[in-house]
Structure formats: C-alpha cells, structure tokens
C-alpha cells in the first residue's frame, strides 16, 4: 500500500516559461505532453514554408519540427509505462556551435527526488519523470514539466556546422544531414534519467555542501570503476574525479544492459599485423572504426600497409587527391594516413579514389582512442583510427633497417573474444574521455560500441529510431535504474 510519504525534492533546473497550450500529446503506455515554449515565428513556430518530407506532412518548418517531436514522443510513450503524464518543455534556441561542430541539443530532468514511497534505493536521487512513475502519482506539490529540452536554432547557418541541417523526415533517410528524430529520442532519454546528477568534474554528489556529502544518483549505484572495482556511489569525491578521466575504466553493472550486450553489440574491430619485416613489440592493435564505409570484418580486409606522404598541394596528409607517387604507393594496399587539416571522409575518399583497399588514420596527438566520425555514402572501403603511439609503431614497421620496404601486411578484422564497447567481462563501458567533457562525460555509452547506440555522445549516421532490443540498449539501462 502506498503511504503518504512524499519525496524529498531538489530543484536542479528552472522551468522555462510555458506557452498557453501543449504542442502535442503522445498517447500510449505512458502519456507524453510536449509544451512549445518558443515565441511566435521562432523555432517550433517558424512559418518558413517547407515541402512534406519522409512521412512528415507539415507545410512549414515549425510544423515539421513539432510533428517530428510528437513522433519521437510516441516512440518513447509506447515503450515506457507510467500512470503520470510526462511533460516536456521544448524550445529552439542558439546553442554552442562552430563551422565544423555543434551542440545539437540538450535536455535533462528539471527536478530530482529521493526517499519516497516506491523508491528502489534510499538516500538516492531519481529524475522527476522516473520518481513520478515509481511513486505512482505526481511527486511534487507544485508540478512543473519534468523535462527541459533545448535544440540548436542555428544549425546549418553560416558558422554553425555550415551546410548541415536537421532532417525533419520520419523515415531516418537523412543522408548527410542530422536526423532530428534520433536527436529528439536521445535528448528525451537524458530527461527520463539517462544521466548522473553527480558532478564528474569535481566528484561532488548533488546536494553536497559544507555539512553534507550529498546523495548519489540512481545512476551511481551501477557505475563501476573497473580499475579499482568500486562503485561511484561508494567513492569519495576525489576518487570519482579521477575515475571520470579513465576512457575505458567505467563499466555499467546493471543486469539488464549486460545480459543484452551479446545480442546487440558486435565483436571488437582490431588491426592485426600478420606479416612484417621489421621487429615489432606488438602485432595486434585496438582501433576506432568509422561511422562511414562498410563495417570492419564484413569481410576481413588483408593487405600490405603503405604510408601516404604529405603533398605540397595539401594542408594535411590525403586532404587533396593523391599524386602519382602516393597513388602508386597505396594502390591495392591499406593506406596509412595521419589525422589533421581536413575531415576523415576526405582522407578516406581520396585514398579510395587512388585504389586503396582500406585506410588507417593515425592520431596526430596523444589522446584516448575514438572512432572516425562523418558521413559519405560513396565510401566503400573500411577505415579505422589508431592512437598516435600505435600509428608511429606501425609506420616504423614499414621499413627495414637497411631502408628497404618491409612489406608489412595488416588485417582489419573482428576479435574472436572481445565485444565492442565492453570491458573484459563483457560489461558495457561508459564515456569517460580525458580531458573531461562537460555535458558528455559519464552520462553516455562509450563511443567504441558497435553497433552504434542512441545514447552515445554524438548522433551516428547509422542510428535507427529504436530505443529497445535487439537494436539498442537505452531502454535496458533505464529499466536497470527503475523504469
């Protein structure tokens, strides 16, 4: 029987001014109401004419944005169960962006609650929407929207990811643009509780002050530092601060996510040197696969590795079409290029046009290993990224002591023992780059996951609109924390 004990409340974000009417309501196992917080003529109310696209029947940009939002809300509404409506306050406004990168959106719970009837764990913060679900009714005596969501109004304008815009169709056929529905699903996921309220940069739990250590988030009870074998909920602030900077050191211990890992994620891509003349300390290298081109291992690609030289007409290696010497060097081989001066797709496409059968992009700075982002459907060869140190080691293996070409042969393949995005015990790993990335670190799946997951820190080109098995682990994680 439910008691009258109401949750303890902390306000974590001021609610935006509400419009007089909801923009739309998604009716399903959970009811999601969208509140349009934009002024007339702006964002969701923009009146610029637009032709219907990808199943979106709106005839203005604003209408199409709202239809896409309702579509995404219907997907989540059909997935969740809650007796209390979930209200999302939504607005388009300028967010951080440059000509080559942009914050697409941001979202989060407006309030968090602890120690209420129905809470799975005592002394623990739960996001507003999840607290309502667990409590069985409205948790606050002064209700406000449970989620605030913001989307970048500048995207596609000069100086803000120039030339790229939100695709407003409902069919995921976004081409080189950004799928707005996928972006919406991602941001709603954060608002539903896919986040920690603990500050990873300082290590302090929410509510910490001179007399209190604060409380852990529901998230922190499942976040394990796999190098110290300690959960975040049991760590000191100093330990959490150090833990947040371990790129492969944070694992999720939730039973639902990890039970589903083998059916969702694929084996880890790797580079194996299967033949080389120079002495080498290692023959197996970790790689970050590309978001474009064919997946690694379908089938494995084996070939001699050839380094591409910097050309006089190019600001960076392989940023312009390869000249005769570089073309002769990489034809029928795996091209080794260094990062810098242009996008990954340009480098790989230039190598492909020169006859390369695969590409290895070596980092130009020492940093944690990540994949290769970008979109180019015309790329048909596999590409991977390696660290600066590994790139230097591979390059050194290409020449014998006497200066003759060694004939180093590499194989881009899948591991027979490791699953992409997991630790040695096949537990899902979380995003913890060094240096710390405010707004991204900790509260996302690791970018090494393959297939790409909705709740990685960037929207990948190959995402579907699924939040559930067997495609995606997002809902499994939300179930781990109480959904």
mmCIF file with all atom_site columns, N, CA and C in Angstrom, residues 121-126 195-200 203-206 208 213-226 228-241 243-244 250-253 442 481:
data_model
loop_
_atom_site.group_PDB
_atom_site.id
_atom_site.type_symbol
_atom_site.label_atom_id
_atom_site.label_alt_id
_atom_site.label_comp_id
_atom_site.label_asym_id
_atom_site.label_entity_id
_atom_site.label_seq_id
_atom_site.pdbx_PDB_ins_code
_atom_site.Cartn_x
_atom_site.Cartn_y
_atom_site.Cartn_z
_atom_site.occupancy
_atom_site.B_iso_or_equiv
_atom_site.pdbx_formal_charge
_atom_site.auth_seq_id
_atom_site.auth_comp_id
_atom_site.auth_asym_id
_atom_site.auth_atom_id
_atom_site.pdbx_PDB_model_num
ATOM 1   N N  . UNK A 1 121 ? 15.912 2.524  -4.045  1.00 0.00 ? 121 UNK A N  1
ATOM 2   C CA . UNK A 1 121 ? 17.054 2.705  -3.154  1.00 0.00 ? 121 UNK A CA 1
ATOM 3   C C  . UNK A 1 121 ? 16.835 3.948  -2.299  1.00 0.00 ? 121 UNK A C  1
ATOM 4   N N  . UNK A 1 122 ? 17.169 3.852  -1.037  1.00 0.00 ? 122 UNK A N  1
ATOM 5   C CA . UNK A 1 122 ? 17.058 5.009  -0.164  1.00 0.00 ? 122 UNK A CA 1
ATOM 6   C C  . UNK A 1 122 ? 18.270 5.918  -0.351  1.00 0.00 ? 122 UNK A C  1
ATOM 7   N N  . UNK A 1 123 ? 18.106 7.176  0.073   1.00 0.00 ? 123 UNK A N  1
ATOM 8   C CA . UNK A 1 123 ? 19.221 8.114  0.011   1.00 0.00 ? 123 UNK A CA 1
ATOM 9   C C  . UNK A 1 123 ? 19.786 8.260  -1.387  1.00 0.00 ? 123 UNK A C  1
ATOM 10  N N  . UNK A 1 124 ? 18.901 8.305  -2.379  1.00 0.00 ? 124 UNK A N  1
ATOM 11  C CA . UNK A 1 124 ? 19.334 8.294  -3.790  1.00 0.00 ? 124 UNK A CA 1
ATOM 12  C C  . UNK A 1 124 ? 18.438 9.226  -4.596  1.00 0.00 ? 124 UNK A C  1
ATOM 13  N N  . UNK A 1 125 ? 19.058 10.000 -5.492  1.00 0.00 ? 125 UNK A N  1
ATOM 14  C CA . UNK A 1 125 ? 18.298 10.902 -6.352  1.00 0.00 ? 125 UNK A CA 1
ATOM 15  C C  . UNK A 1 125 ? 17.737 10.162 -7.566  1.00 0.00 ? 125 UNK A C  1
ATOM 16  N N  . UNK A 1 126 ? 16.464 10.442 -7.884  1.00 0.00 ? 126 UNK A N  1
ATOM 17  C CA . UNK A 1 126 ? 15.809 9.936  -9.089  1.00 0.00 ? 126 UNK A CA 1
ATOM 18  C C  . UNK A 1 126 ? 15.280 11.114 -9.899  1.00 0.00 ? 126 UNK A C  1
ATOM 19  N N  . UNK A 1 195 ? 21.269 9.758  -17.048 1.00 0.00 ? 195 UNK A N  1
ATOM 20  C CA . UNK A 1 195 ? 22.263 10.735 -16.637 1.00 0.00 ? 195 UNK A CA 1
ATOM 21  C C  . UNK A 1 195 ? 22.560 10.571 -15.151 1.00 0.00 ? 195 UNK A C  1
ATOM 22  N N  . UNK A 1 196 ? 23.744 10.984 -14.754 1.00 0.00 ? 196 UNK A N  1
ATOM 23  C CA . UNK A 1 196 ? 24.047 11.114 -13.337 1.00 0.00 ? 196 UNK A CA 1
ATOM 24  C C  . UNK A 1 196 ? 23.890 12.576 -12.946 1.00 0.00 ? 196 UNK A C  1
ATOM 25  N N  . UNK A 1 197 ? 23.492 12.801 -11.719 1.00 0.00 ? 197 UNK A N  1
ATOM 26  C CA . UNK A 1 197 ? 23.409 14.165 -11.197 1.00 0.00 ? 197 UNK A CA 1
ATOM 27  C C  . UNK A 1 197 ? 24.640 14.506 -10.362 1.00 0.00 ? 197 UNK A C  1
ATOM 28  N N  . UNK A 1 198 ? 25.570 13.555 -10.297 1.00 0.00 ? 198 UNK A N  1
ATOM 29  C CA . UNK A 1 198 ? 26.851 13.781 -9.634  1.00 0.00 ? 198 UNK A CA 1
ATOM 30  C C  . UNK A 1 198 ? 27.777 14.520 -10.595 1.00 0.00 ? 198 UNK A C  1
ATOM 31  N N  . UNK A 1 199 ? 28.512 15.473 -10.092 1.00 0.00 ? 199 UNK A N  1
ATOM 32  C CA . UNK A 1 199 ? 29.430 16.266 -10.909 1.00 0.00 ? 199 UNK A CA 1
ATOM 33  C C  . UNK A 1 199 ? 30.731 15.492 -11.117 1.00 0.00 ? 199 UNK A C  1
ATOM 34  N N  . UNK A 1 200 ? 30.926 14.976 -12.321 1.00 0.00 ? 200 UNK A N  1
ATOM 35  C CA . UNK A 1 200 ? 32.127 14.201 -12.586 1.00 0.00 ? 200 UNK A CA 1
ATOM 36  C C  . UNK A 1 200 ? 33.397 15.032 -12.562 1.00 0.00 ? 200 UNK A C  1
ATOM 37  N N  . UNK A 1 203 ? 33.609 15.591 -8.715  1.00 0.00 ? 203 UNK A N  1
ATOM 38  C CA . UNK A 1 203 ? 33.363 14.390 -7.931  1.00 0.00 ? 203 UNK A CA 1
ATOM 39  C C  . UNK A 1 203 ? 32.283 14.557 -6.881  1.00 0.00 ? 203 UNK A C  1
ATOM 40  N N  . UNK A 1 204 ? 31.714 15.747 -6.757  1.00 0.00 ? 204 UNK A N  1
ATOM 41  C CA . UNK A 1 204 ? 30.722 16.015 -5.714  1.00 0.00 ? 204 UNK A CA 1
ATOM 42  C C  . UNK A 1 204 ? 29.343 15.514 -6.102  1.00 0.00 ? 204 UNK A C  1
ATOM 43  N N  . UNK A 1 205 ? 28.661 14.901 -5.139  1.00 0.00 ? 205 UNK A N  1
ATOM 44  C CA . UNK A 1 205 ? 27.291 14.466 -5.353  1.00 0.00 ? 205 UNK A CA 1
ATOM 45  C C  . UNK A 1 205 ? 26.344 15.659 -5.227  1.00 0.00 ? 205 UNK A C  1
ATOM 46  N N  . UNK A 1 206 ? 25.184 15.546 -5.880  1.00 0.00 ? 206 UNK A N  1
ATOM 47  C CA . UNK A 1 206 ? 24.199 16.619 -5.812  1.00 0.00 ? 206 UNK A CA 1
ATOM 48  C C  . UNK A 1 206 ? 23.740 16.812 -4.367  1.00 0.00 ? 206 UNK A C  1
ATOM 49  N N  . UNK A 1 208 ? 25.730 18.279 -2.117  1.00 0.00 ? 208 UNK A N  1
ATOM 50  C CA . UNK A 1 208 ? 26.911 18.391 -1.256  1.00 0.00 ? 208 UNK A CA 1
ATOM 51  C C  . UNK A 1 208 ? 27.128 19.837 -0.826  1.00 0.00 ? 208 UNK A C  1
ATOM 52  N N  . UNK A 1 213 ? 27.553 15.418 2.454   1.00 0.00 ? 213 UNK A N  1
ATOM 53  C CA . UNK A 1 213 ? 28.218 14.858 1.274   1.00 0.00 ? 213 UNK A CA 1
ATOM 54  C C  . UNK A 1 213 ? 27.291 14.758 0.083   1.00 0.00 ? 213 UNK A C  1
ATOM 55  N N  . UNK A 1 214 ? 26.007 15.127 0.274   1.00 0.00 ? 214 UNK A N  1
ATOM 56  C CA . UNK A 1 214 ? 25.046 14.982 -0.809  1.00 0.00 ? 214 UNK A CA 1
ATOM 57  C C  . UNK A 1 214 ? 24.594 13.539 -0.940  1.00 0.00 ? 214 UNK A C  1
ATOM 58  N N  . UNK A 1 215 ? 23.842 13.258 -2.007  1.00 0.00 ? 215 UNK A N  1
ATOM 59  C CA . UNK A 1 215 ? 23.331 11.911 -2.249  1.00 0.00 ? 215 UNK A CA 1
ATOM 60  C C  . UNK A 1 215 ? 23.768 11.428 -3.629  1.00 0.00 ? 215 UNK A C  1
ATOM 61  N N  . UNK A 1 216 ? 23.968 10.122 -3.785  1.00 0.00 ? 216 UNK A N  1
ATOM 62  C CA . UNK A 1 216 ? 24.282 9.583  -5.113  1.00 0.00 ? 216 UNK A CA 1
ATOM 63  C C  . UNK A 1 216 ? 23.046 9.590  -5.997  1.00 0.00 ? 216 UNK A C  1
ATOM 64  N N  . UNK A 1 217 ? 23.266 9.595  -7.288  1.00 0.00 ? 217 UNK A N  1
ATOM 65  C CA . UNK A 1 217 ? 22.190 9.400  -8.254  1.00 0.00 ? 217 UNK A CA 1
ATOM 66  C C  . UNK A 1 217 ? 21.905 7.907  -8.380  1.00 0.00 ? 217 UNK A C  1
ATOM 67  N N  . UNK A 1 218 ? 20.706 7.572  -8.847  1.00 0.00 ? 218 UNK A N  1
ATOM 68  C CA . UNK A 1 218 ? 20.411 6.159  -9.136  1.00 0.00 ? 218 UNK A CA 1
ATOM 69  C C  . UNK A 1 218 ? 21.480 5.571  -10.046 1.00 0.00 ? 218 UNK A C  1
ATOM 70  N N  . UNK A 1 219 ? 21.933 6.377  -10.993 1.00 0.00 ? 219 UNK A N  1
ATOM 71  C CA . UNK A 1 219 ? 22.986 6.015  -11.951 1.00 0.00 ? 219 UNK A CA 1
ATOM 72  C C  . UNK A 1 219 ? 24.245 5.511  -11.245 1.00 0.00 ? 219 UNK A C  1
ATOM 73  N N  . UNK A 1 220 ? 24.616 6.180  -10.144 1.00 0.00 ? 220 UNK A N  1
ATOM 74  C CA . UNK A 1 220 ? 25.901 5.917  -9.485  1.00 0.00 ? 220 UNK A CA 1
ATOM 75  C C  . UNK A 1 220 ? 25.967 4.549  -8.827  1.00 0.00 ? 220 UNK A C  1
ATOM 76  N N  . UNK A 1 221 ? 24.807 3.935  -8.567  1.00 0.00 ? 221 UNK A N  1
ATOM 77  C CA . UNK A 1 221 ? 24.795 2.602  -7.961  1.00 0.00 ? 221 UNK A CA 1
ATOM 78  C C  . UNK A 1 221 ? 25.172 1.514  -8.968  1.00 0.00 ? 221 UNK A C  1
ATOM 79  N N  . UNK A 1 222 ? 25.239 1.876  -10.256 1.00 0.00 ? 222 UNK A N  1
ATOM 80  C CA . UNK A 1 222 ? 25.554 0.902  -11.297 1.00 0.00 ? 222 UNK A CA 1
ATOM 81  C C  . UNK A 1 222 ? 26.836 1.250  -12.054 1.00 0.00 ? 222 UNK A C  1
ATOM 82  N N  . UNK A 1 223 ? 27.460 2.360  -11.705 1.00 0.00 ? 223 UNK A N  1
ATOM 83  C CA . UNK A 1 223 ? 28.651 2.833  -12.411 1.00 0.00 ? 223 UNK A CA 1
ATOM 84  C C  . UNK A 1 223 ? 29.891 2.377  -11.659 1.00 0.00 ? 223 UNK A C  1
ATOM 85  N N  . UNK A 1 224 ? 30.646 1.488  -12.274 1.00 0.00 ? 224 UNK A N  1
ATOM 86  C CA . UNK A 1 224 ? 31.794 0.846  -11.632 1.00 0.00 ? 224 UNK A CA 1
ATOM 87  C C  . UNK A 1 224 ? 33.102 1.300  -12.260 1.00 0.00 ? 224 UNK A C  1
ATOM 88  N N  . UNK A 1 225 ? 34.054 1.713  -11.425 1.00 0.00 ? 225 UNK A N  1
ATOM 89  C CA . UNK A 1 225 ? 35.421 1.918  -11.905 1.00 0.00 ? 225 UNK A CA 1
ATOM 90  C C  . UNK A 1 225 ? 36.067 0.544  -11.990 1.00 0.00 ? 225 UNK A C  1
ATOM 91  N N  . UNK A 1 226 ? 36.245 0.051  -13.207 1.00 0.00 ? 226 UNK A N  1
ATOM 92  C CA . UNK A 1 226 ? 36.737 -1.321 -13.364 1.00 0.00 ? 226 UNK A CA 1
ATOM 93  C C  . UNK A 1 226 ? 38.226 -1.461 -13.086 1.00 0.00 ? 226 UNK A C  1
ATOM 94  N N  . UNK A 1 228 ? 39.490 -0.018 -10.138 1.00 0.00 ? 228 UNK A N  1
ATOM 95  C CA . UNK A 1 228 ? 39.551 -0.084 -8.672  1.00 0.00 ? 228 UNK A CA 1
ATOM 96  C C  . UNK A 1 228 ? 38.466 -0.987 -8.089  1.00 0.00 ? 228 UNK A C  1
ATOM 97  N N  . UNK A 1 229 ? 37.504 -1.388 -8.942  1.00 0.00 ? 229 UNK A N  1
ATOM 98  C CA . UNK A 1 229 ? 36.380 -2.235 -8.548  1.00 0.00 ? 229 UNK A CA 1
ATOM 99  C C  . UNK A 1 229 ? 35.506 -1.570 -7.495  1.00 0.00 ? 229 UNK A C  1
ATOM 100 N N  . UNK A 1 230 ? 35.340 -0.242 -7.607  1.00 0.00 ? 230 UNK A N  1
ATOM 101 C CA . UNK A 1 230 ? 34.476 0.495  -6.690  1.00 0.00 ? 230 UNK A CA 1
ATOM 102 C C  . UNK A 1 230 ? 33.361 1.184  -7.462  1.00 0.00 ? 230 UNK A C  1
ATOM 103 N N  . UNK A 1 231 ? 32.149 1.139  -6.901  1.00 0.00 ? 231 UNK A N  1
ATOM 104 C CA . UNK A 1 231 ? 31.021 1.841  -7.487  1.00 0.00 ? 231 UNK A CA 1
ATOM 105 C C  . UNK A 1 231 ? 31.114 3.330  -7.151  1.00 0.00 ? 231 UNK A C  1
ATOM 106 N N  . UNK A 1 232 ? 30.593 4.161  -8.053  1.00 0.00 ? 232 UNK A N  1
ATOM 107 C CA . UNK A 1 232 ? 30.603 5.607  -7.808  1.00 0.00 ? 232 UNK A CA 1
ATOM 108 C C  . UNK A 1 232 ? 29.856 5.960  -6.529  1.00 0.00 ? 232 UNK A C  1
ATOM 109 N N  . UNK A 1 233 ? 28.795 5.251  -6.222  1.00 0.00 ? 233 UNK A N  1
ATOM 110 C CA . UNK A 1 233 ? 28.016 5.565  -5.021  1.00 0.00 ? 233 UNK A CA 1
ATOM 111 C C  . UNK A 1 233 ? 28.828 5.383  -3.749  1.00 0.00 ? 233 UNK A C  1
ATOM 112 N N  . UNK A 1 234 ? 29.894 4.576  -3.804  1.00 0.00 ? 234 UNK A N  1
ATOM 113 C CA . UNK A 1 234 ? 30.710 4.281  -2.624  1.00 0.00 ? 234 UNK A CA 1
ATOM 114 C C  . UNK A 1 234 ? 32.036 5.030  -2.622  1.00 0.00 ? 234 UNK A C  1
ATOM 115 N N  . UNK A 1 235 ? 32.273 5.882  -3.608  1.00 0.00 ? 235 UNK A N  1
ATOM 116 C CA . UNK A 1 235 ? 33.557 6.575  -3.719  1.00 0.00 ? 235 UNK A CA 1
ATOM 117 C C  . UNK A 1 235 ? 33.552 7.918  -3.004  1.00 0.00 ? 235 UNK A C  1
ATOM 118 N N  . UNK A 1 236 ? 34.752 8.404  -2.740  1.00 0.00 ? 236 UNK A N  1
ATOM 119 C CA . UNK A 1 236 ? 34.929 9.780  -2.290  1.00 0.00 ? 236 UNK A CA 1
ATOM 120 C C  . UNK A 1 236 ? 34.898 10.693 -3.505  1.00 0.00 ? 236 UNK A C  1
ATOM 121 N N  . UNK A 1 237 ? 34.686 12.012 -3.314  1.00 0.00 ? 237 UNK A N  1
ATOM 122 C CA . UNK A 1 237 ? 34.732 12.924 -4.460  1.00 0.00 ? 237 UNK A CA 1
ATOM 123 C C  . UNK A 1 237 ? 36.042 12.846 -5.228  1.00 0.00 ? 237 UNK A C  1
ATOM 124 N N  . UNK A 1 238 ? 37.151 12.698 -4.518  1.00 0.00 ? 238 UNK A N  1
ATOM 125 C CA . UNK A 1 238 ? 38.453 12.611 -5.187  1.00 0.00 ? 238 UNK A CA 1
ATOM 126 C C  . UNK A 1 238 ? 38.546 11.372 -6.058  1.00 0.00 ? 238 UNK A C  1
ATOM 127 N N  . UNK A 1 239 ? 38.005 10.257 -5.585  1.00 0.00 ? 239 UNK A N  1
ATOM 128 C CA . UNK A 1 239 ? 38.020 9.025  -6.370  1.00 0.00 ? 239 UNK A CA 1
ATOM 129 C C  . UNK A 1 239 ? 37.141 9.159  -7.608  1.00 0.00 ? 239 UNK A C  1
ATOM 130 N N  . UNK A 1 240 ? 35.970 9.772  -7.457  1.00 0.00 ? 240 UNK A N  1
ATOM 131 C CA . UNK A 1 240 ? 35.092 9.963  -8.621  1.00 0.00 ? 240 UNK A CA 1
ATOM 132 C C  . UNK A 1 240 ? 35.731 10.886 -9.647  1.00 0.00 ? 240 UNK A C  1
ATOM 133 N N  . UNK A 1 241 ? 36.378 11.938 -9.179  1.00 0.00 ? 241 UNK A N  1
ATOM 134 C CA . UNK A 1 241 ? 37.025 12.865 -10.100 1.00 0.00 ? 241 UNK A CA 1
ATOM 135 C C  . UNK A 1 241 ? 38.099 12.154 -10.919 1.00 0.00 ? 241 UNK A C  1
ATOM 136 N N  . UNK A 1 243 ? 38.199 8.900  -11.473 1.00 0.00 ? 243 UNK A N  1
ATOM 137 C CA . UNK A 1 243 ? 37.528 7.858  -12.255 1.00 0.00 ? 243 UNK A CA 1
ATOM 138 C C  . UNK A 1 243 ? 36.915 8.409  -13.528 1.00 0.00 ? 243 UNK A C  1
ATOM 139 N N  . UNK A 1 244 ? 36.474 9.657  -13.504 1.00 0.00 ? 244 UNK A N  1
ATOM 140 C CA . UNK A 1 244 ? 35.803 10.259 -14.663 1.00 0.00 ? 244 UNK A CA 1
ATOM 141 C C  . UNK A 1 244 ? 36.741 10.495 -15.829 1.00 0.00 ? 244 UNK A C  1
ATOM 142 N N  . UNK A 1 250 ? 35.306 2.888  -16.948 1.00 0.00 ? 250 UNK A N  1
ATOM 143 C CA . UNK A 1 250 ? 33.995 2.919  -16.311 1.00 0.00 ? 250 UNK A CA 1
ATOM 144 C C  . UNK A 1 250 ? 33.066 1.904  -16.962 1.00 0.00 ? 250 UNK A C  1
ATOM 145 N N  . UNK A 1 251 ? 32.523 1.016  -16.155 1.00 0.00 ? 251 UNK A N  1
ATOM 146 C CA . UNK A 1 251 ? 31.633 -0.033 -16.652 1.00 0.00 ? 251 UNK A CA 1
ATOM 147 C C  . UNK A 1 251 ? 30.269 0.072  -15.994 1.00 0.00 ? 251 UNK A C  1
ATOM 148 N N  . UNK A 1 252 ? 29.242 -0.346 -16.724 1.00 0.00 ? 252 UNK A N  1
ATOM 149 C CA . UNK A 1 252 ? 27.878 -0.378 -16.208 1.00 0.00 ? 252 UNK A CA 1
ATOM 150 C C  . UNK A 1 252 ? 27.621 -1.773 -15.652 1.00 0.00 ? 252 UNK A C  1
ATOM 151 N N  . UNK A 1 253 ? 27.121 -1.861 -14.419 1.00 0.00 ? 253 UNK A N  1
ATOM 152 C CA . UNK A 1 253 ? 26.907 -3.170 -13.805 1.00 0.00 ? 253 UNK A CA 1
ATOM 153 C C  . UNK A 1 253 ? 25.452 -3.616 -13.836 1.00 0.00 ? 253 UNK A C  1
ATOM 154 N N  . UNK A 1 442 ? 30.499 10.701 -18.754 1.00 0.00 ? 442 UNK A N  1
ATOM 155 C CA . UNK A 1 442 ? 29.827 9.840  -17.778 1.00 0.00 ? 442 UNK A CA 1
ATOM 156 C C  . UNK A 1 442 ? 28.402 9.467  -18.186 1.00 0.00 ? 442 UNK A C  1
ATOM 157 N N  . UNK A 1 481 ? 17.668 1.243  -13.804 1.00 0.00 ? 481 UNK A N  1
ATOM 158 C CA . UNK A 1 481 ? 17.567 2.249  -12.749 1.00 0.00 ? 481 UNK A CA 1
ATOM 159 C C  . UNK A 1 481 ? 16.140 2.429  -12.225 1.00 0.00 ? 481 UNK A C  1
#
